[in-house]
Tab-separated table of C-alpha atoms and ligand atoms in Angstrom:
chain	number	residue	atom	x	y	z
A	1066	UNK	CA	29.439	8.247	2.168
A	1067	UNK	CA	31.581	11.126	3.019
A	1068	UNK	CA	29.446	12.567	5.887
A	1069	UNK	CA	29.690	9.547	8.297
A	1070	UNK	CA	31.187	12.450	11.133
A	1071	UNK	CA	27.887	14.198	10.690
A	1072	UNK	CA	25.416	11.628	10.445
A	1073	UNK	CA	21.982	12.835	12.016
A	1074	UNK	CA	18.300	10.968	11.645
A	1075	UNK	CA	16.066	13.375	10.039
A	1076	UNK	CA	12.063	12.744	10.554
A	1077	UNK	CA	10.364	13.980	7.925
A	1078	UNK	CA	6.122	14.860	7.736
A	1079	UNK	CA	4.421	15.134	4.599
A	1080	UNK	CA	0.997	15.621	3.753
A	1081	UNK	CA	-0.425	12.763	1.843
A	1082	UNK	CA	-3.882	13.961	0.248
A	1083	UNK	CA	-1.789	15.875	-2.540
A	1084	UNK	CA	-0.902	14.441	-5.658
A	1085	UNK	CA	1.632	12.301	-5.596
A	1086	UNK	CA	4.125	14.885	-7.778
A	1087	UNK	CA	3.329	17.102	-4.887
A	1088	UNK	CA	4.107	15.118	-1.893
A	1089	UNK	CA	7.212	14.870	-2.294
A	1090	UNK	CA	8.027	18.446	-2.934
A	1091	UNK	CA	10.413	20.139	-1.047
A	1092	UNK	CA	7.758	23.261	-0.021
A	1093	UNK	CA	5.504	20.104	1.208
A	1094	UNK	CA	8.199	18.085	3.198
A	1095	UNK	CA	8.126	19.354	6.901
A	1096	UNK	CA	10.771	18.504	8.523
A	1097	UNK	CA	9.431	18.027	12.150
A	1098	UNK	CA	12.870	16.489	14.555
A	1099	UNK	CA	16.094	16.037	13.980
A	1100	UNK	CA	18.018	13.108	16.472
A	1101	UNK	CA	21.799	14.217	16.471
A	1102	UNK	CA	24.638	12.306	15.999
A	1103	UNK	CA	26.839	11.082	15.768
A	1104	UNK	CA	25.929	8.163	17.524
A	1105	UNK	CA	23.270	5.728	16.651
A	1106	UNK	CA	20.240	6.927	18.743
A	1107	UNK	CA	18.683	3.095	18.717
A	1108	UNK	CA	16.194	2.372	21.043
A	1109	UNK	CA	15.814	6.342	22.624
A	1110	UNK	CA	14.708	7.364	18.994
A	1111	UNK	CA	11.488	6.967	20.619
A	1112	UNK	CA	12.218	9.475	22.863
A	1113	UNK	CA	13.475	12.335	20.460
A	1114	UNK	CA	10.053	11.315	18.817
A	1115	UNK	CA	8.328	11.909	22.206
A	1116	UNK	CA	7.193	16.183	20.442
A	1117	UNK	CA	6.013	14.627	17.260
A	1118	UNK	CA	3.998	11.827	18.835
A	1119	UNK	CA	2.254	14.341	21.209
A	1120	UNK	CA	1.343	16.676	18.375
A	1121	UNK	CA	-0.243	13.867	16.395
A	1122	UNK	CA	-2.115	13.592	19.216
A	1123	UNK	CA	-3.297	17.007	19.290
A	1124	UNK	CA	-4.486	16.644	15.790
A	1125	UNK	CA	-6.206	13.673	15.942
A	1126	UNK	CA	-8.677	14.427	19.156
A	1127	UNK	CA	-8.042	18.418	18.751
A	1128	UNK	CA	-7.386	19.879	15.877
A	1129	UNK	CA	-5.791	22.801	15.152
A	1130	UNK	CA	-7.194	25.883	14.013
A	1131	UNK	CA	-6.183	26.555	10.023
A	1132	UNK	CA	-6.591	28.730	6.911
A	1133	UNK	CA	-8.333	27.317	3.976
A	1134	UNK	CA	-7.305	29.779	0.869
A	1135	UNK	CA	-9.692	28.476	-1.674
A	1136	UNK	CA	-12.769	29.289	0.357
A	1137	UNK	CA	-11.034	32.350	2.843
A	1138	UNK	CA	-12.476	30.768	5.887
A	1139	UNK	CA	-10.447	29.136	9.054
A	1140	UNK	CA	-11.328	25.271	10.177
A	1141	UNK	CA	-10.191	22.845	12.442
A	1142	UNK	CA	-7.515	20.695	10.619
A	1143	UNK	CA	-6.960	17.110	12.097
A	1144	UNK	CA	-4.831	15.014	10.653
A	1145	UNK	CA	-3.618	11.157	11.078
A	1146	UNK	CA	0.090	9.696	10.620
A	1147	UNK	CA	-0.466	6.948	7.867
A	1148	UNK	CA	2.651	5.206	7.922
A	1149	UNK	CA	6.674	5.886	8.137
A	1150	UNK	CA	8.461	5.451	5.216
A	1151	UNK	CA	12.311	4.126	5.775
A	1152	UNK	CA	15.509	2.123	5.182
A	1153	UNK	CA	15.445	-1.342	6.543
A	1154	UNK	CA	17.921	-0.514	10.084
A	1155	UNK	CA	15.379	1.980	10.673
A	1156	UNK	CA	12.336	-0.036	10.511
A	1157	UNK	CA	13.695	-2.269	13.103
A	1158	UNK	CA	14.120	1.346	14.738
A	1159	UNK	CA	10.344	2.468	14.183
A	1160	UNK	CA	8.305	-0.648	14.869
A	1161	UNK	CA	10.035	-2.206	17.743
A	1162	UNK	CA	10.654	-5.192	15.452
A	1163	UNK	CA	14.603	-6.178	14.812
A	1164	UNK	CA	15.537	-6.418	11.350
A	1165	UNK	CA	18.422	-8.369	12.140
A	1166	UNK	CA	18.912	-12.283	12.804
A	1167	UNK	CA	16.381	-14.797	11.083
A	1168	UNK	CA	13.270	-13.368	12.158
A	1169	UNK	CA	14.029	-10.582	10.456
A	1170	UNK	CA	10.458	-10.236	8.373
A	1171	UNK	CA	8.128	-8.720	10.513
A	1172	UNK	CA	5.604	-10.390	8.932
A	1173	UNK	CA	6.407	-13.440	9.031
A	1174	UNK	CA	7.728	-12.928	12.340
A	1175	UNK	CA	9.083	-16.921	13.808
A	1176	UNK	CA	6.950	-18.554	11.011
A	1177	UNK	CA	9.954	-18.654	8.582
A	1178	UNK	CA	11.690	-21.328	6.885
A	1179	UNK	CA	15.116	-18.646	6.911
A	1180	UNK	CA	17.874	-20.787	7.680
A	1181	UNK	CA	21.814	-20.173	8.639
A	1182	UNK	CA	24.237	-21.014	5.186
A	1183	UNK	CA	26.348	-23.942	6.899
A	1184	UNK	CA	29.703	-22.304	5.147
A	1185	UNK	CA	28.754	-17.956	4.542
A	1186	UNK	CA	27.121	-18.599	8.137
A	1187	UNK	CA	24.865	-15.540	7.233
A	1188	UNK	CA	20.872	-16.208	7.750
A	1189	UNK	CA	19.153	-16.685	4.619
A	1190	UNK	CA	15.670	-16.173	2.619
A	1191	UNK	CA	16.273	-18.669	-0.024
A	1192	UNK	CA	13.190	-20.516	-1.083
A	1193	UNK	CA	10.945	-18.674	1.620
A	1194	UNK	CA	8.643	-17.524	-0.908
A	1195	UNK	CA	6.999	-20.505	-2.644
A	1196	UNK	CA	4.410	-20.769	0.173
A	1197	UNK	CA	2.995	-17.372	-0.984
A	1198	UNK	CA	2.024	-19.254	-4.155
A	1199	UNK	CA	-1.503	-20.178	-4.862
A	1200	UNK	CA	-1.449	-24.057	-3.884
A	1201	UNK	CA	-1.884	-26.003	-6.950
A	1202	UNK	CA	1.162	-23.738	-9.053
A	1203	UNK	CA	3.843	-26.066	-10.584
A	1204	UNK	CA	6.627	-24.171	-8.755
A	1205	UNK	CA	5.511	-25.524	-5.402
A	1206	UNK	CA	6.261	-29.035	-6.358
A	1207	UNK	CA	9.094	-28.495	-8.837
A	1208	UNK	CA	12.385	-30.272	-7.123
A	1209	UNK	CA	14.922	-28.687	-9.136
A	1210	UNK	CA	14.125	-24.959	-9.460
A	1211	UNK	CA	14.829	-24.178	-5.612
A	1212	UNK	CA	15.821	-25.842	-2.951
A	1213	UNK	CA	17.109	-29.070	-4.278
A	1214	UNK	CA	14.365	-32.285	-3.381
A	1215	UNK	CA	12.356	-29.616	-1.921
A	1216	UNK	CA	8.307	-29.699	-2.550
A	1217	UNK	CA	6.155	-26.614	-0.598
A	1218	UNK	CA	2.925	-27.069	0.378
A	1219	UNK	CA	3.082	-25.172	3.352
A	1220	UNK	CA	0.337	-22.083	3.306
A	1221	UNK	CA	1.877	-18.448	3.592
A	1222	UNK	CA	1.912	-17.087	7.389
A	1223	UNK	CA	-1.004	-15.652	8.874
A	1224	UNK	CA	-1.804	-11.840	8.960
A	1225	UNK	CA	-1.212	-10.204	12.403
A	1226	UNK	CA	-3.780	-7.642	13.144
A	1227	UNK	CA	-2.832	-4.762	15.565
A	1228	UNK	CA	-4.556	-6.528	18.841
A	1229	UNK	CA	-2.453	-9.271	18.045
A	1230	UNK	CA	0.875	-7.478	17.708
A	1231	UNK	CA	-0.259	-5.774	21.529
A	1232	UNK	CA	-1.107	-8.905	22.782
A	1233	UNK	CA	2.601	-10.066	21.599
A	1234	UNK	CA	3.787	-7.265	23.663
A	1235	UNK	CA	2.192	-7.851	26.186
A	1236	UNK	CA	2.820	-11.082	27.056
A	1237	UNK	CA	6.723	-10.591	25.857
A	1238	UNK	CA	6.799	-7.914	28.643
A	1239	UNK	CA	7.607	-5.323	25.955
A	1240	UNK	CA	5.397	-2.672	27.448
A	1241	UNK	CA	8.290	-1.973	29.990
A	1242	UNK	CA	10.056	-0.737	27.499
A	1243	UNK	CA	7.670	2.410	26.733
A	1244	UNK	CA	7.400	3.766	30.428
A	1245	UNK	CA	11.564	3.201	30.812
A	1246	UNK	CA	12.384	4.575	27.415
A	1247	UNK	CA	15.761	5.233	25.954
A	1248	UNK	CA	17.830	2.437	26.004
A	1249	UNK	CA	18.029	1.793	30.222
A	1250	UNK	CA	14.889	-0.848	30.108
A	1251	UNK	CA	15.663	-4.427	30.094
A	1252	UNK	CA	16.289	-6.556	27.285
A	1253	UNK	CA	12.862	-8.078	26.075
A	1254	UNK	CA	12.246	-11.583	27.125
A	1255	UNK	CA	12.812	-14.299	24.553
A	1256	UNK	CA	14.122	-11.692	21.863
A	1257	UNK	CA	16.140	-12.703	19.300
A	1258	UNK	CA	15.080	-16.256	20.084
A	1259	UNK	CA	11.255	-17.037	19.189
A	1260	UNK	CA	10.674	-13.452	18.539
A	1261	UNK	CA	12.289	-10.453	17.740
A	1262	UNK	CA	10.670	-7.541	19.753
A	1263	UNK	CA	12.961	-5.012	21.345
A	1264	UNK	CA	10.455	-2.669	22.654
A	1265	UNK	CA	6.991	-1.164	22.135
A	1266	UNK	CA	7.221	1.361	19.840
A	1267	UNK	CA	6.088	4.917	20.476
A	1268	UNK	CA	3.397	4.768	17.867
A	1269	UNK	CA	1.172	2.632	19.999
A	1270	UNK	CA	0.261	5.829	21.634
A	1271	UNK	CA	-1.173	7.120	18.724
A	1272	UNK	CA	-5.294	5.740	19.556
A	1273	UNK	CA	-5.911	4.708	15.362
A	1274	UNK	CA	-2.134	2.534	15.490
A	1275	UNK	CA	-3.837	-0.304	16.366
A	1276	UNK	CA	-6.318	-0.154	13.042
A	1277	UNK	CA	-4.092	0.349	10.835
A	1278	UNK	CA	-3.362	-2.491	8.342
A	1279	UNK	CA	0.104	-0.841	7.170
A	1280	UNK	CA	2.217	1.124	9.640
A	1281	UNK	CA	5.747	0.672	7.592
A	1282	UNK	CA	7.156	0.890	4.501
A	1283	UNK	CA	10.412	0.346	3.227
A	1284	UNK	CA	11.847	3.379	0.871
A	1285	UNK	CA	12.403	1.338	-2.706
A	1286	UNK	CA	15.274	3.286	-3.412
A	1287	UNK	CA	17.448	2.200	-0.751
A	1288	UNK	CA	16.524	-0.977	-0.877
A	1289	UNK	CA	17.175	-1.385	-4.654
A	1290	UNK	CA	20.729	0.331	-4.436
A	1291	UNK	CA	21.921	-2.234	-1.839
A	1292	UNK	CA	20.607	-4.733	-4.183
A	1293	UNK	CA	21.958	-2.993	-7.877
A	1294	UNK	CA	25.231	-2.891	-5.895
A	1295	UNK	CA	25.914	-6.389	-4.633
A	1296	UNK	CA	24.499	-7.570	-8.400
A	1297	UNK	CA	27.265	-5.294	-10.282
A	1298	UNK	CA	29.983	-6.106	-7.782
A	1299	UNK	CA	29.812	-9.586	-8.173
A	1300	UNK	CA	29.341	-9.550	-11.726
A	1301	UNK	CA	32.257	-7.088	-12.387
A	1302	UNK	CA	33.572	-9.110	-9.936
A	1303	UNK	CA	35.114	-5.871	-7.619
A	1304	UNK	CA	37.323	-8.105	-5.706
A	1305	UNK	CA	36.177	-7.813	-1.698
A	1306	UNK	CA	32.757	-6.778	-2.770
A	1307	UNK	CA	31.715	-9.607	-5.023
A	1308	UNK	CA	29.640	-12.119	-3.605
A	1309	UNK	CA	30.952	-15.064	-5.541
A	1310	UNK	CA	33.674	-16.291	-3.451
A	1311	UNK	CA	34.322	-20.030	-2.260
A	1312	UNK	CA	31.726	-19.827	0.736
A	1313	UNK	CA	28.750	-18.791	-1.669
A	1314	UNK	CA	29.723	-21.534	-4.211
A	1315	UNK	CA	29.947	-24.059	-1.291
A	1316	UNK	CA	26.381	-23.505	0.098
A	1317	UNK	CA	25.241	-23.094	-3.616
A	1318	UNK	CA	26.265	-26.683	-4.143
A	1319	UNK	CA	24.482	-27.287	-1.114
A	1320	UNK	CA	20.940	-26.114	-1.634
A	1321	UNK	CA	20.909	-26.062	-4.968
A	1322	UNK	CA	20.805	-28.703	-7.851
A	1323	UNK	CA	21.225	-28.049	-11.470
A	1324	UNK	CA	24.622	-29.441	-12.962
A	1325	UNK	CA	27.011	-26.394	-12.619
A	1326	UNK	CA	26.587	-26.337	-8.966
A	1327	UNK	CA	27.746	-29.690	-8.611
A	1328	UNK	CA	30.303	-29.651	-10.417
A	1329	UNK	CA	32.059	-26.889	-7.876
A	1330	UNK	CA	34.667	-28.229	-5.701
A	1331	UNK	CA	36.076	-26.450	-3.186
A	1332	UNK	CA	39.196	-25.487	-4.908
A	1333	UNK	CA	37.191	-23.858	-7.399
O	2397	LIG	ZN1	8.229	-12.402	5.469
């Protein structure tokens, strides 16, 4: 919070066939590049990552010639990058997938029922959820619980596999963006409208990307601090960070039954 003049992204390697006490250790954390600041590197992250992608390379059709301690003898050490692990701007940063806007889940990627609140304007997730339910569970036909007069029988959206997500590219025209890098290409065709690809990330060029069924994660720790802070500022009610003001209780009453919604007017 007090650092903003020296903000830099840090990429960070660690060797996941340890323990999990161990991973995380600092003598185990490699850091591998470091994109200055103080500007937001955005879409040319991929090209401070251009060193670490080619070295993954190396290790994945190569090798590299190592030490083994417990038996004294050298081997050829190849290694694979599992996954990145990172705050939600970033993800949109790593998988060439905005974050932003209401095809914000990668997953779900235009099959979402997010919607625009008519009066906090903001896109919204309410409600998305039931269709993840198995079919017959009460909650799918309950009226009152979510979205007022609202039954779900829709089915949850269909797994993309990694030929899929290239084919997207593809016919998106994302691939431009690799071989023009940085942030001179083009915008991507259609983005931010029926899909929300910015550019093909630099991971593609790692051969096993395409096979992987995970490639990001979100960290759960700054996802649940966002979260523990907009709960205890509206319920201490920290006036300019609470989110119980007169737009929230408008579009509350809107979506929402149940009796003390409807009760809100809008002078209170
Ligand atoms: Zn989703």
């Amino acid at each position: 919070m007090h650092g903003r003049k020296y903000s830099l992204w840090p990429v960070i390697v660690t060797p996941y066939n340890l323990p999990p006490s161990l991973c995380m250790r600092r003598e185990f954390l490699f850091l591998s590049i470091l994109v200055p600041g103080p500007e937001h590197p955005k879409r040319s992250l991929d090209i401070f990552l251009q060193p670490l992608i080619y070295e993954l390379q190396m290790l994945w059709e190569h090798g590299v010639e190592a030490y083994n301690v417990s038996c004294h003898q050298n081997f050829m050490m190849r290694a694979v990058l599992m996954w990145t692990i990172s705050d939600f701007p970033a993800y949109g940063m790593l998988s060439g997938w905005s974050t932003n806007g209401r095809f914000a889940c990668p997953y779900c990627q235009d099959v979402t029922n997010a919607f625009q609140l008519r009066n906090g304007r903001k896109s919204c997730w309410f409600d998305c959820h039931r269709r993840f339910l198995p079919s017959r569970h009460p909650y799918r036909r309950s009226r009152t619980l979510f979205t007022k007069n609202k039954k779900v029988f829709d089915a949850p959206p269909p797994e993309i596999d990694g030929s899929a997500i290239l084919d997207q590219l593809r016919d998106f025209g994302a691939e431009m963006t690799a071989y023009c890098g940085g942030n001179g290409h083009e915008p991507v065709s259609g983005a931010g409208e029926v899909h929300n690809w910015h550019k093909k990330s630099i991971f593609w060029d790692l051969p096993y990307w395409i096979d992987h069924l995970l490639r990001h994660n979100l960290d759960v720790m700054h996802v649940e601090k966002n979260f523990f802070e907009n709960i205890m500022n509206t319920v201490l009610n920290v006036q300019g960070k609470t989110k119980d003001n007169m737009k929230s209780r408008l579009d509350l009453a809107d979506i929402c039954s149940g009796r003390e919604n409807m009760e809100v007017s809008p002078d209170g």
